[in-house]
mmCIF file of C-alpha atoms in Angstrom:
data_model
loop_
_atom_site.group_PDB
_atom_site.id
_atom_site.type_symbol
_atom_site.label_atom_id
_atom_site.label_comp_id
_atom_site.label_asym_id
_atom_site.label_seq_id
_atom_site.Cartn_x
_atom_site.Cartn_y
_atom_site.Cartn_z
ATOM 1 C CA MET A 1 -13.997 -21.570 -41.595
ATOM 2 C CA ARG A 2 -15.210 -18.140 -40.537
ATOM 3 C CA ASN A 3 -14.218 -15.176 -42.648
ATOM 4 C CA GLY A 4 -13.030 -11.814 -41.409
ATOM 5 C CA LYS A 5 -16.478 -10.264 -41.646
ATOM 6 C CA ASP A 6 -18.011 -12.929 -39.368
ATOM 7 C CA ILE A 7 -15.288 -12.426 -36.758
ATOM 8 C CA THR A 8 -15.773 -8.663 -36.827
ATOM 9 C CA GLN A 9 -19.531 -9.004 -36.398
ATOM 10 C CA GLN A 10 -19.035 -11.402 -33.506
ATOM 11 C CA ASN A 11 -16.593 -9.061 -31.799
ATOM 12 C CA ASN A 12 -18.960 -6.146 -32.253
ATOM 13 C CA ALA A 13 -21.792 -8.168 -30.754
ATOM 14 C CA LYS A 14 -19.672 -9.007 -27.713
ATOM 15 C CA TYR A 15 -18.704 -5.366 -27.289
ATOM 16 C CA MET A 16 -22.317 -4.204 -27.496
ATOM 17 C CA ALA A 17 -23.433 -6.848 -24.995
ATOM 18 C CA LYS A 18 -20.756 -5.814 -22.508
ATOM 19 C CA GLU A 19 -21.492 -2.130 -23.008
ATOM 20 C CA SER A 20 -25.169 -2.795 -22.420
ATOM 21 C CA ALA A 21 -24.341 -4.625 -19.183
ATOM 22 C CA VAL A 22 -22.225 -1.689 -18.016
ATOM 23 C CA LYS A 23 -25.041 0.774 -18.748
ATOM 24 C CA ARG A 24 -27.523 -1.270 -16.710
ATOM 25 C CA ALA A 25 -25.203 -1.824 -13.758
ATOM 26 C CA GLU A 26 -25.533 0.258 -10.608
ATOM 27 C CA VAL A 27 -22.080 -0.718 -9.363
ATOM 28 C CA ILE A 28 -18.970 -1.244 -11.480
ATOM 29 C CA VAL A 29 -16.016 -3.153 -10.004
ATOM 30 C CA SER A 30 -12.638 -2.715 -11.658
ATOM 31 C CA THR A 31 -9.023 -1.953 -10.970
ATOM 32 C CA SER A 32 -8.173 1.709 -10.706
ATOM 33 C CA ILE A 33 -6.348 1.760 -14.048
ATOM 34 C CA ALA A 34 -9.133 -0.149 -15.841
ATOM 35 C CA ALA A 35 -11.556 2.626 -14.849
ATOM 36 C CA ALA A 36 -10.144 4.672 -17.736
ATOM 37 C CA SER A 37 -9.877 1.964 -20.363
ATOM 38 C CA GLY A 38 -12.014 -0.217 -22.571
ATOM 39 C CA TYR A 39 -15.738 -0.089 -21.915
ATOM 40 C CA LEU A 40 -15.373 2.348 -19.015
ATOM 41 C CA LYS A 41 -13.332 5.145 -20.529
ATOM 42 C CA ASP A 42 -16.364 7.165 -21.650
ATOM 43 C CA TYR A 43 -18.317 6.871 -18.387
ATOM 44 C CA SER A 44 -18.449 9.172 -15.391
ATOM 45 C CA PHE A 45 -18.542 7.914 -11.814
ATOM 46 C CA THR A 46 -19.895 10.345 -9.250
ATOM 47 C CA ASN A 47 -19.249 7.939 -6.359
ATOM 48 C CA VAL A 48 -15.900 6.169 -6.132
ATOM 49 C CA LEU A 49 -14.763 3.670 -3.488
ATOM 50 C CA ILE A 50 -11.140 2.509 -3.612
ATOM 51 C CA ASP A 51 -10.326 -0.582 -1.537
ATOM 52 C CA GLU A 52 -6.798 -1.271 -0.247
ATOM 53 C CA ALA A 53 -6.152 2.391 -0.909
ATOM 54 C CA SER A 54 -3.123 2.554 1.372
ATOM 55 C CA GLN A 55 -1.340 0.081 -0.920
ATOM 56 C CA ALA A 56 -2.340 1.802 -4.146
ATOM 57 C CA HIS A 57 -0.034 4.218 -5.909
ATOM 58 C CA GLU A 58 -1.315 7.741 -5.683
ATOM 59 C CA LEU A 59 -1.309 8.208 -9.454
ATOM 60 C CA SER A 60 -3.405 5.086 -9.987
ATOM 61 C CA CYS A 61 -6.009 6.395 -7.532
ATOM 62 C CA LEU A 62 -6.352 9.567 -9.572
ATOM 63 C CA VAL A 63 -7.599 7.606 -12.597
ATOM 64 C CA PRO A 64 -11.137 6.785 -11.343
ATOM 65 C CA ILE A 65 -11.353 10.094 -9.461
ATOM 66 C CA MET A 66 -10.916 12.085 -12.678
ATOM 67 C CA HIS A 67 -14.127 10.642 -14.138
ATOM 68 C CA GLY A 68 -16.540 13.076 -12.520
ATOM 69 C CA CYS A 69 -16.047 11.934 -8.915
ATOM 70 C CA GLU A 70 -18.144 13.886 -6.394
ATOM 71 C CA GLN A 71 -17.862 11.555 -3.402
ATOM 72 C CA LEU A 72 -14.719 9.555 -2.644
ATOM 73 C CA VAL A 73 -14.261 6.777 -0.081
ATOM 74 C CA LEU A 74 -10.785 5.388 0.560
ATOM 75 C CA VAL A 75 -10.607 2.107 2.475
ATOM 76 C CA GLY A 76 -7.245 0.935 3.733
ATOM 77 C CA ASP A 77 -4.759 0.852 6.573
ATOM 78 C CA HIS A 78 -1.869 3.268 6.489
ATOM 79 C CA CYS A 79 -0.411 1.385 9.468
ATOM 80 C CA GLN A 80 0.479 -1.402 7.059
ATOM 81 C CA LEU A 81 2.871 -1.431 4.126
ATOM 82 C CA PRO A 82 2.740 1.370 1.538
ATOM 83 C CA PRO A 83 2.747 0.946 -2.256
ATOM 84 C CA SER A 84 5.676 -1.047 -3.619
ATOM 85 C CA ILE A 85 8.072 1.167 -5.551
ATOM 86 C CA SER A 86 11.258 -0.311 -7.003
ATOM 87 C CA SER A 87 12.696 2.967 -8.291
ATOM 88 C CA GLU A 88 14.722 4.898 -5.733
ATOM 89 C CA ALA A 89 14.296 8.036 -7.847
ATOM 90 C CA ALA A 90 10.516 7.637 -7.694
ATOM 91 C CA LYS A 91 10.683 7.139 -3.928
ATOM 92 C CA SER A 92 12.741 10.305 -3.522
ATOM 93 C CA ASP A 93 10.004 12.159 -5.422
ATOM 94 C CA GLY A 94 7.378 10.897 -2.978
ATOM 95 C CA LEU A 95 5.696 8.369 -5.232
ATOM 96 C CA ASP A 96 5.769 5.712 -2.498
ATOM 97 C CA VAL A 97 3.173 7.682 -0.535
ATOM 98 C CA SER A 98 -0.409 6.611 -1.125
ATOM 99 C CA LEU A 99 -3.214 9.099 -1.598
ATOM 100 C CA TYR A 100 -4.730 7.703 1.610
ATOM 101 C CA ASP A 101 -1.609 8.386 3.638
ATOM 102 C CA ARG A 102 -1.104 11.816 2.121
ATOM 103 C CA LEU A 103 -4.639 12.916 2.988
ATOM 104 C CA VAL A 104 -4.324 11.619 6.557
ATOM 105 C CA LYS A 105 -1.057 13.492 7.048
ATOM 106 C CA LYS A 106 -2.728 16.642 5.708
ATOM 107 C CA GLY A 107 -5.307 16.405 8.467
ATOM 108 C CA VAL A 108 -8.231 14.765 6.675
ATOM 109 C CA PRO A 109 -9.908 12.730 9.454
ATOM 110 C CA CYS A 110 -9.942 8.960 9.123
ATOM 111 C CA PHE A 111 -12.418 6.626 10.743
ATOM 112 C CA LEU A 112 -11.137 3.519 12.491
ATOM 113 C CA LEU A 113 -13.003 0.257 12.081
ATOM 114 C CA ASP A 114 -12.174 -0.727 15.619
ATOM 115 C CA THR A 115 -13.183 -4.399 15.851
ATOM 116 C CA GLN A 116 -11.116 -7.261 14.466
ATOM 117 C CA TYR A 117 -12.652 -10.649 13.699
ATOM 118 C CA ARG A 118 -9.593 -12.560 12.466
ATOM 119 C CA MET A 119 -7.231 -13.307 15.318
ATOM 120 C CA HIS A 120 -7.098 -14.873 18.734
ATOM 121 C CA PRO A 121 -7.204 -11.889 21.109
ATOM 122 C CA LYS A 122 -3.630 -12.515 22.288
ATOM 123 C CA ILE A 123 -2.332 -12.476 18.714
ATOM 124 C CA ALA A 124 -4.083 -9.150 18.148
ATOM 125 C CA GLU A 125 -3.287 -7.417 21.437
ATOM 126 C CA PHE A 126 0.230 -6.141 20.738
ATOM 127 C CA SER A 127 -0.665 -4.768 17.321
ATOM 128 C CA SER A 128 -3.599 -2.911 18.837
ATOM 129 C CA ASP A 129 -1.345 -1.432 21.505
ATOM 130 C CA ALA A 130 1.681 -0.509 19.420
ATOM 131 C CA PHE A 131 0.080 0.695 16.200
ATOM 132 C CA TYR A 132 -3.473 1.751 17.103
ATOM 133 C CA ALA A 133 -3.008 2.985 20.692
ATOM 134 C CA GLY A 134 -5.083 0.128 22.082
ATOM 135 C CA ARG A 135 -8.188 1.156 20.160
ATOM 136 C CA VAL A 136 -8.768 -2.101 18.261
ATOM 137 C CA LYS A 137 -11.210 -4.398 20.031
ATOM 138 C CA ASN A 138 -11.773 -8.107 19.588
ATOM 139 C CA GLY A 139 -14.924 -9.387 17.933
ATOM 140 C CA VAL A 140 -13.923 -13.028 18.265
ATOM 141 C CA PRO A 141 -13.508 -14.821 21.611
ATOM 142 C CA ALA A 142 -10.449 -16.909 22.379
ATOM 143 C CA SER A 143 -12.637 -20.016 22.488
ATOM 144 C CA ASP A 144 -13.333 -19.601 18.766
ATOM 145 C CA ARG A 145 -9.589 -19.670 18.002
ATOM 146 C CA PRO A 146 -8.324 -22.831 19.762
ATOM 147 C CA THR A 147 -4.618 -23.619 19.702
ATOM 148 C CA LEU A 148 -3.376 -26.030 17.071
ATOM 149 C CA ARG A 149 -1.850 -29.383 17.908
ATOM 150 C CA GLY A 150 1.759 -30.177 17.042
ATOM 151 C CA ILE A 151 3.309 -27.073 18.613
ATOM 152 C CA ASN A 152 4.314 -26.758 22.237
ATOM 153 C CA TRP A 153 2.573 -23.459 22.943
ATOM 154 C CA PRO A 154 4.103 -21.985 26.113
ATOM 155 C CA VAL A 155 0.727 -20.799 27.420
ATOM 156 C CA PRO A 156 -2.184 -23.224 27.058
ATOM 157 C CA GLY A 157 -5.007 -21.743 25.052
ATOM 158 C CA CYS A 158 -2.836 -18.985 23.540
ATOM 159 C CA GLY A 159 -1.445 -19.663 20.087
ATOM 160 C CA VAL A 160 1.641 -17.441 20.314
ATOM 161 C CA VAL A 161 5.269 -18.548 20.639
ATOM 162 C CA PHE A 162 8.545 -16.718 20.093
ATOM 163 C CA ILE A 163 11.439 -19.113 19.439
ATOM 164 C CA ASN A 164 14.799 -17.513 20.203
ATOM 165 C CA ARG A 165 17.561 -18.660 17.827
ATOM 166 C CA GLY A 166 20.854 -16.880 18.501
ATOM 167 C CA ILE A 167 23.932 -16.427 16.373
ATOM 168 C CA GLN A 168 25.483 -19.594 17.820
ATOM 169 C CA TRP A 169 23.097 -21.554 15.566
ATOM 170 C CA GLY A 170 24.610 -20.032 12.452
ATOM 171 C CA GLY A 171 23.028 -16.616 12.038
ATOM 172 C CA GLU A 172 22.168 -14.803 8.849
ATOM 173 C CA LYS A 173 24.001 -15.021 5.544
ATOM 174 C CA SER A 174 24.170 -12.464 2.752
ATOM 175 C CA ASP A 175 22.670 -13.519 -0.560
ATOM 176 C CA GLY A 176 23.282 -10.694 -2.997
ATOM 177 C CA VAL A 177 21.337 -7.753 -1.641
ATOM 178 C CA SER A 178 19.109 -10.051 0.416
ATOM 179 C CA LYS A 179 19.584 -12.194 3.548
ATOM 180 C CA SER A 180 18.922 -15.795 4.515
ATOM 181 C CA ASN A 181 19.120 -17.879 7.683
ATOM 182 C CA GLU A 182 19.389 -21.639 7.235
ATOM 183 C CA ASP A 183 18.868 -22.483 10.890
ATOM 184 C CA GLU A 184 15.552 -20.664 10.910
ATOM 185 C CA ALA A 185 14.570 -22.312 7.624
ATOM 186 C CA ASN A 186 15.255 -25.759 9.113
ATOM 187 C CA LEU A 187 13.154 -24.944 12.145
ATOM 188 C CA VAL A 188 10.296 -23.687 9.968
ATOM 189 C CA ALA A 189 10.364 -26.998 8.083
ATOM 190 C CA THR A 190 10.214 -28.839 11.394
ATOM 191 C CA VAL A 191 7.224 -26.855 12.636
ATOM 192 C CA VAL A 192 5.357 -27.398 9.382
ATOM 193 C CA ARG A 193 6.034 -31.120 9.504
ATOM 194 C CA ASP A 194 4.972 -31.497 13.120
ATOM 195 C CA VAL A 195 1.723 -29.605 12.654
ATOM 196 C CA LEU A 196 0.770 -31.536 9.523
ATOM 197 C CA ALA A 197 1.511 -34.830 11.264
ATOM 198 C CA GLN A 198 -1.367 -34.110 13.646
ATOM 199 C CA GLY A 199 -3.873 -34.102 10.782
ATOM 200 C CA GLU A 200 -5.801 -31.237 12.360
ATOM 201 C CA ILE A 201 -5.261 -28.691 9.577
ATOM 202 C CA GLY A 202 -4.176 -28.961 5.974
ATOM 203 C CA ILE A 203 -1.178 -27.441 4.280
ATOM 204 C CA ASN A 204 -3.384 -24.758 2.745
ATOM 205 C CA ASP A 205 -4.120 -23.528 6.274
ATOM 206 C CA ILE A 206 -0.454 -22.660 6.903
ATOM 207 C CA GLY A 207 1.389 -19.557 5.775
ATOM 208 C CA VAL A 208 5.156 -19.106 5.968
ATOM 209 C CA ILE A 209 6.377 -15.511 5.894
ATOM 210 C CA SER A 210 9.810 -13.916 5.790
ATOM 211 C CA PRO A 211 10.824 -10.334 5.029
ATOM 212 C CA TYR A 212 13.714 -11.378 2.769
ATOM 213 C CA SER A 213 13.418 -12.808 -0.738
ATOM 214 C CA ALA A 214 16.521 -14.979 -0.245
ATOM 215 C CA GLN A 215 14.902 -16.595 2.780
ATOM 216 C CA VAL A 216 11.686 -17.153 0.853
ATOM 217 C CA ARG A 217 13.676 -18.988 -1.835
ATOM 218 C CA LEU A 218 15.528 -21.033 0.786
ATOM 219 C CA LEU A 219 12.303 -21.971 2.543
ATOM 220 C CA ARG A 220 10.771 -23.127 -0.703
ATOM 221 C CA ARG A 221 13.788 -25.350 -1.356
ATOM 222 C CA LYS A 222 13.790 -26.734 2.174
ATOM 223 C CA LEU A 223 10.132 -27.583 2.129
ATOM 224 C CA SER A 224 10.405 -29.101 -1.320
ATOM 225 C CA MET A 225 13.216 -31.366 -0.085
ATOM 226 C CA TYR A 226 11.191 -32.437 2.912
ATOM 227 C CA ARG A 227 8.184 -33.254 0.739
ATOM 228 C CA ASN A 228 10.203 -35.526 -1.495
ATOM 229 C CA GLN A 229 12.048 -37.425 1.235
ATOM 230 C CA GLY A 230 10.924 -40.820 2.458
ATOM 231 C CA ARG A 231 10.300 -41.889 6.016
ATOM 232 C CA GLY A 232 13.321 -41.841 8.242
ATOM 233 C CA GLY A 233 14.411 -44.521 10.570
ATOM 234 C CA GLY A 234 14.846 -45.074 14.209
ATOM 235 C CA GLY A 235 13.956 -41.956 16.223
ATOM 236 C CA GLY A 236 14.340 -42.718 19.888
ATOM 237 C CA GLY A 237 11.220 -43.074 21.971
ATOM 238 C CA GLY A 238 8.804 -42.210 19.190
ATOM 239 C CA GLY A 239 9.834 -45.150 17.071
ATOM 240 C CA GLY A 240 10.090 -44.953 13.296
ATOM 241 C CA GLY A 241 10.779 -41.242 13.211
ATOM 242 C CA TYR A 242 10.574 -39.018 10.151
ATOM 243 C CA SER A 243 13.708 -37.519 8.674
ATOM 244 C CA PRO A 244 12.837 -34.985 5.971
ATOM 245 C CA MET A 245 16.458 -34.036 5.324
ATOM 246 C CA PRO A 246 19.671 -36.074 5.371
ATOM 247 C CA ASN A 247 20.545 -35.304 8.985
ATOM 248 C CA GLY A 248 17.035 -34.678 10.233
ATOM 249 C CA PRO A 249 15.356 -31.263 10.145
ATOM 250 C CA MET A 250 17.492 -29.792 12.887
ATOM 251 C CA GLY A 251 20.530 -32.031 12.785
ATOM 252 C CA SER A 252 23.128 -31.854 15.547
ATOM 253 C CA ARG A 253 23.203 -28.352 16.962
ATOM 254 C CA GLY A 254 26.183 -28.276 19.224
ATOM 255 C CA PRO A 255 26.337 -26.265 22.434
ATOM 256 C CA SER A 256 23.312 -24.781 24.120
ATOM 257 C CA PRO A 257 22.889 -21.007 23.784
ATOM 258 C CA MET A 258 23.815 -18.737 26.641
ATOM 259 C CA PRO A 259 20.856 -16.871 28.111
ATOM 260 C CA MET A 260 20.572 -13.396 26.619
ATOM 261 C CA GLN A 261 19.999 -10.578 29.034
ATOM 262 C CA ASN A 262 17.812 -7.608 28.238
ATOM 263 C CA ASN A 263 19.531 -4.735 30.000
ATOM 264 C CA ASN A 264 17.172 -2.016 28.839
ATOM 265 C CA ASN A 265 15.789 -0.068 31.793
ATOM 266 C CA ASN A 266 17.730 -2.414 34.092
ATOM 267 C CA ASN A 267 15.009 -5.050 33.850
ATOM 268 C CA ASN A 268 17.477 -7.869 33.140
ATOM 269 C CA ASN A 269 14.750 -9.735 31.313
ATOM 270 C CA ASN A 270 15.873 -13.099 30.021
ATOM 271 C CA TYR A 271 14.879 -13.886 26.445
ATOM 272 C CA GLY A 272 17.129 -16.944 26.371
ATOM 273 C CA GLY A 273 16.684 -20.048 28.435
ATOM 274 C CA ASN A 274 16.847 -23.761 27.860
ATOM 275 C CA ASN A 275 13.991 -23.860 25.433
ATOM 276 C CA ASN A 276 12.490 -26.823 23.680
ATOM 277 C CA TYR A 277 13.769 -26.061 20.192
ATOM 278 C CA GLY A 278 17.233 -27.570 20.014
ATOM 279 C CA ASN A 279 18.873 -26.844 23.376
ATOM 280 C CA ASN A 280 20.390 -29.289 25.826
ATOM 281 C CA ASN A 281 17.319 -30.474 27.694
ATOM 282 C CA ASN A 282 17.013 -33.804 25.890
ATOM 283 C CA ASN A 283 14.421 -32.348 23.536
ATOM 284 C CA ASN A 284 16.775 -31.949 20.593
ATOM 285 C CA TYR A 285 16.073 -32.956 17.038
ATOM 286 C CA ASN A 286 18.581 -35.729 16.598
ATOM 287 C CA GLN A 287 20.098 -37.162 13.472
ATOM 288 C CA GLY A 288 18.164 -39.987 11.909
ATOM 289 C CA GLY A 289 14.708 -39.075 13.087
ATOM 290 C CA TYR A 290 12.585 -37.432 15.690
ATOM 291 C CA GLY A 291 12.893 -38.817 19.179
ATOM 292 C CA GLY A 292 10.386 -38.806 21.999
ATOM 293 C CA GLY A 293 10.784 -37.378 25.436
ATOM 294 C CA GLY A 294 8.492 -34.349 25.560
ATOM 295 C CA GLY A 295 9.329 -30.742 24.898
ATOM 296 C CA TYR A 296 8.481 -29.421 21.482
ATOM 297 C CA ASN A 297 6.307 -32.346 20.495
ATOM 298 C CA GLN A 298 3.359 -32.602 22.828
ATOM 299 C CA GLY A 299 3.376 -35.947 24.539
ATOM 300 C CA GLY A 300 6.499 -37.502 23.096
ATOM 301 C CA GLY A 301 7.602 -38.682 19.673
ATOM 302 C CA TYR A 302 5.375 -39.679 16.851
ATOM 303 C CA GLY A 303 4.851 -43.407 16.602
ATOM 304 C CA GLY A 304 5.585 -44.678 13.139
ATOM 305 C CA PHE A 305 4.671 -42.653 10.077
ATOM 306 C CA ALA A 306 2.545 -39.560 9.791
ATOM 307 C CA PRO A 307 -1.131 -40.559 9.533
ATOM 308 C CA THR A 308 -1.572 -39.319 5.958
ATOM 309 C CA PRO A 309 0.760 -38.323 3.114
ATOM 310 C CA GLU A 310 1.602 -34.656 2.990
ATOM 311 C CA PRO A 311 -0.115 -32.602 0.284
ATOM 312 C CA PRO A 312 2.169 -31.158 -2.405
ATOM 313 C CA ALA A 313 4.517 -28.485 -1.096
ATOM 314 C CA GLU A 314 3.461 -26.051 -3.809
ATOM 315 C CA ASN A 315 0.165 -25.674 -1.943
ATOM 316 C CA LEU A 316 2.042 -24.308 1.048
ATOM 317 C CA GLU A 317 2.096 -20.556 0.687
ATOM 318 C CA ILE A 318 5.566 -19.153 1.320
ATOM 319 C CA SER A 319 5.878 -15.448 0.692
ATOM 320 C CA SER A 320 7.433 -12.172 1.690
ATOM 321 C CA VAL A 321 5.697 -9.983 4.239
ATOM 322 C CA ASP A 322 4.805 -7.579 1.451
ATOM 323 C CA GLY A 323 3.280 -10.377 -0.598
ATOM 324 C CA PHE A 324 1.180 -11.618 2.320
ATOM 325 C CA GLN A 325 -0.469 -8.296 3.119
ATOM 326 C CA GLY A 326 -4.222 -8.670 3.105
ATOM 327 C CA ARG A 327 -4.000 -12.466 3.556
ATOM 328 C CA GLU A 328 -4.732 -14.714 6.518
ATOM 329 C CA LYS A 329 -4.123 -18.328 7.546
ATOM 330 C CA LYS A 330 -4.957 -20.465 10.548
ATOM 331 C CA LEU A 331 -1.238 -20.788 11.302
ATOM 332 C CA ILE A 332 1.493 -18.300 10.416
ATOM 333 C CA ILE A 333 5.189 -19.101 10.815
ATOM 334 C CA PHE A 334 7.362 -16.000 10.610
ATOM 335 C CA SER A 335 11.118 -16.213 10.048
ATOM 336 C CA ALA A 336 12.720 -12.872 10.942
ATOM 337 C CA VAL A 337 16.153 -13.881 9.484
ATOM 338 C CA ARG A 338 18.237 -11.111 11.070
ATOM 339 C CA CYS A 339 20.847 -12.581 13.430
ATOM 340 C CA ASN A 340 24.223 -10.843 13.454
ATOM 341 C CA SER A 341 26.967 -9.529 15.710
ATOM 342 C CA ASN A 342 26.196 -5.949 14.655
ATOM 343 C CA ASN A 343 22.636 -6.222 15.964
ATOM 344 C CA SER A 344 21.343 -4.763 12.709
ATOM 345 C CA VAL A 345 17.672 -5.362 11.906
ATOM 346 C CA GLY A 346 17.643 -3.783 8.439
ATOM 347 C CA PHE A 347 14.221 -2.971 7.074
ATOM 348 C CA LEU A 348 12.570 -4.903 9.914
ATOM 349 C CA ALA A 349 12.823 -1.511 11.606
ATOM 350 C CA ASP A 350 9.808 -0.503 9.497
ATOM 351 C CA TRP A 351 7.053 -0.932 12.081
ATOM 352 C CA ARG A 352 4.447 -1.308 9.345
ATOM 353 C CA ARG A 353 6.182 -4.489 8.132
ATOM 354 C CA ILE A 354 6.051 -5.949 11.647
ATOM 355 C CA ASN A 355 2.393 -5.023 11.930
ATOM 356 C CA VAL A 356 1.599 -6.996 8.783
ATOM 357 C CA ALA A 357 3.726 -9.984 9.797
ATOM 358 C CA ILE A 358 2.162 -10.548 13.217
ATOM 359 C CA THR A 359 -1.469 -9.997 12.200
ATOM 360 C CA ARG A 360 -1.957 -12.655 9.495
ATOM 361 C CA ALA A 361 -2.680 -15.569 11.846
ATOM 362 C CA GLN A 362 -6.099 -16.663 13.025
ATOM 363 C CA GLN A 363 -5.216 -19.360 15.558
ATOM 364 C CA GLY A 364 -1.445 -19.640 15.838
ATOM 365 C CA LEU A 365 1.603 -17.405 15.365
ATOM 366 C CA VAL A 366 5.107 -18.886 15.501
ATOM 367 C CA PHE A 367 7.735 -16.119 15.483
ATOM 368 C CA ILE A 368 11.310 -17.336 14.950
ATOM 369 C CA GLY A 369 14.148 -14.883 15.463
ATOM 370 C CA ASP A 370 17.210 -13.803 17.411
ATOM 371 C CA ALA A 371 16.094 -11.742 20.388
ATOM 372 C CA THR A 372 19.563 -10.216 20.860
ATOM 373 C CA THR A 373 19.457 -8.719 17.377
ATOM 374 C CA LEU A 374 15.765 -7.885 17.208
ATOM 375 C CA MET A 375 15.601 -6.061 20.529
ATOM 376 C CA ASN A 376 17.682 -3.257 19.008
ATOM 377 C CA ASP A 377 14.617 -2.039 17.166
ATOM 378 C CA ARG A 378 13.004 0.056 19.900
ATOM 379 C CA ARG A 379 9.905 1.058 17.914
ATOM 380 C CA SER A 380 8.238 -2.323 17.553
ATOM 381 C CA LEU A 381 10.424 -5.418 18.026
ATOM 382 C CA LYS A 382 11.774 -4.595 21.486
ATOM 383 C CA PRO A 383 8.269 -3.868 22.815
ATOM 384 C CA TYR A 384 7.022 -7.045 21.128
ATOM 385 C CA LEU A 385 9.688 -9.125 22.869
ATOM 386 C CA ASP A 386 8.719 -7.494 26.149
ATOM 387 C CA TYR A 387 5.085 -8.345 25.432
ATOM 388 C CA CYS A 388 6.022 -11.987 24.803
ATOM 389 C CA LEU A 389 8.129 -12.089 27.961
ATOM 390 C CA GLU A 390 5.370 -10.602 30.081
ATOM 391 C CA ASN A 391 2.866 -13.157 28.821
ATOM 392 C CA GLY A 392 5.176 -16.172 28.902
ATOM 393 C CA PHE A 393 5.164 -16.626 25.113
ATOM 394 C CA ILE A 394 8.946 -17.077 24.755
ATOM 395 C CA ASP A 395 9.764 -20.740 24.376
ATOM 396 C CA GLY A 396 11.579 -22.102 27.427
ATOM 397 C CA VAL A 397 11.378 -18.843 29.402
ATOM 398 C CA ALA A 398 9.005 -18.240 32.294
ATOM 399 C CA ALA A 399 6.644 -15.287 32.181
ATOM 400 C CA SER A 400 8.097 -12.125 33.717
ATOM 401 C CA PRO A 401 5.345 -9.818 34.986
ATOM 402 C CA GLY A 402 6.197 -6.151 34.660
ATOM 403 C CA SER A 403 8.350 -6.579 31.546
ATOM 404 C CA TYR A 404 5.838 -4.967 29.193
ATOM 405 C CA ASP A 405 4.903 -1.301 29.533
ATOM 406 C CA LYS A 406 1.476 -1.237 27.932
ATOM 407 C CA ALA A 407 0.920 2.502 28.325
ATOM 408 C CA ALA A 408 4.330 3.375 26.852
ATOM 409 C CA THR A 409 3.722 1.042 23.927
ATOM 410 C CA GLN A 410 0.338 2.597 23.205
ATOM 411 C CA ALA A 411 1.978 6.027 23.282
ATOM 412 C CA LEU A 412 4.156 4.949 20.331
ATOM 413 C CA ALA A 413 1.155 5.016 18.015
ATOM 414 C CA GLU A 414 0.906 8.234 16.040
ATOM 415 C CA PRO A 415 -2.343 10.168 16.592
ATOM 416 C CA THR A 416 -3.064 10.071 12.844
ATOM 417 C CA ASN A 417 -3.061 6.265 12.958
ATOM 418 C CA ILE A 418 -6.151 5.915 15.106
ATOM 419 C CA GLY A 419 -8.731 8.289 13.699
#
C-alpha cells in the first residue's frame, strides 16, 4: 500500500510533466474558461483564436483574452444561434450577446468563408439567399450528394421535401411550457423506419431535430417503441408489413386535408394537395402494416421483413435545434411542431434557429410542418415555403414557377451578416 508521501511525489511528478509539455508546446488547445486555470493560469498568450465564438458567452471569451492577448481571431457564425442563457434577468442585461456579435454590430468587419462543402446545393440555396444575401457558394456538386432511398423525394436528384401536416391531423399540444405534436412524431418514426429498411445508411447517419424539448422527449419515446416492436402482419401489396406501433406508424387518419391557399401577394400558391403522406390517394399508412401501391414508398410495399435488424434506438440522435448546432448528418428530419388555429409560430420566428435547422443535412432534408401556421413567419418560414413551392419540393404539390422572389429574399439578409 502506498503511503501519503508516495502519492504526493507521484502527483508532483505528473504536474511537472504536464507543465513541461505546456512549456514546449507552440499551440495550446483548451476551453475558454480553462485558459485561466490549472497549468495555464500563469501563462500569457499573445495570439488567441476562439472557435464557435458566436455561441460563446462574452464573459467566457474575455478569460483567454486577458492573458496578454495581442492578436485575436474569432471564428463563428452570428447568423446561427447565440449563447444559451436560461436567466431572463441575464438576457435583459445583454449577456446573451456574444463578443463576436457585439463586435460585428459595432462595425468591426467580418470575413465570410463563402464556400460550403457539407450540403447538396439545393439544401444550401435558401440559407445562402435568406441569411447571407446569396454570397455562399457550393464547393460540392450535386452528384456527390445523391438522394437517399426510402423517401419519395418530389424532385429526382434533390434531397429536399416539405411534408404539409395541417391541424386536421391533430395539431400541437401544450406540455408545460413546451409543445409537442404526436402526428409529426408518428411521421418521423415512419420516415426513419422506411429509410433504414433500405439498408443504404445506418441509424448513426440520421439526425432528428425539433425546436421543442417536449417533442424531443416524445420522439425518443416513439422511436424506442418502434425499436422494441416485432414484425407486423399483413400489409396489403407489400406482404408481411412492419407495424412498429399498435395501429401502425400512421394509423387511420380520417379525412383528407383541404388544400391550403397562400394568399400573400395574391399568388394563391397551394401548399396543400393530395400528398403521399397519409391523404386519400391510396397511399395511406393503414392499420396492421405498410401496404404497397406506390406513393411514399418508392416502388410499392416492402416484401417481408426489413433486410437487417435495426440498430439500437439510442444511437439515433434526437435533439433540439440548439443542441444540433455545429453537427451534420447524411439525413436530417425536422419536426417543426407548431400547428394551431392562432397561426402562432413561437420562437420559430427566430430566423437563426431556422438557419441551423435546415443546414445540418448533407444528402437529405425532410421538413415536416403545417404550412398554414408556418407561413405567418414572414422573415424566414414564408420565404422558405415559397422556395419549396417554386422548386417542387412540397410533397404532393406541383412546382409553381414564380412563387419564390429570390432578390427579395436576399434583401432580407442584414449587411453585417455577409462581411
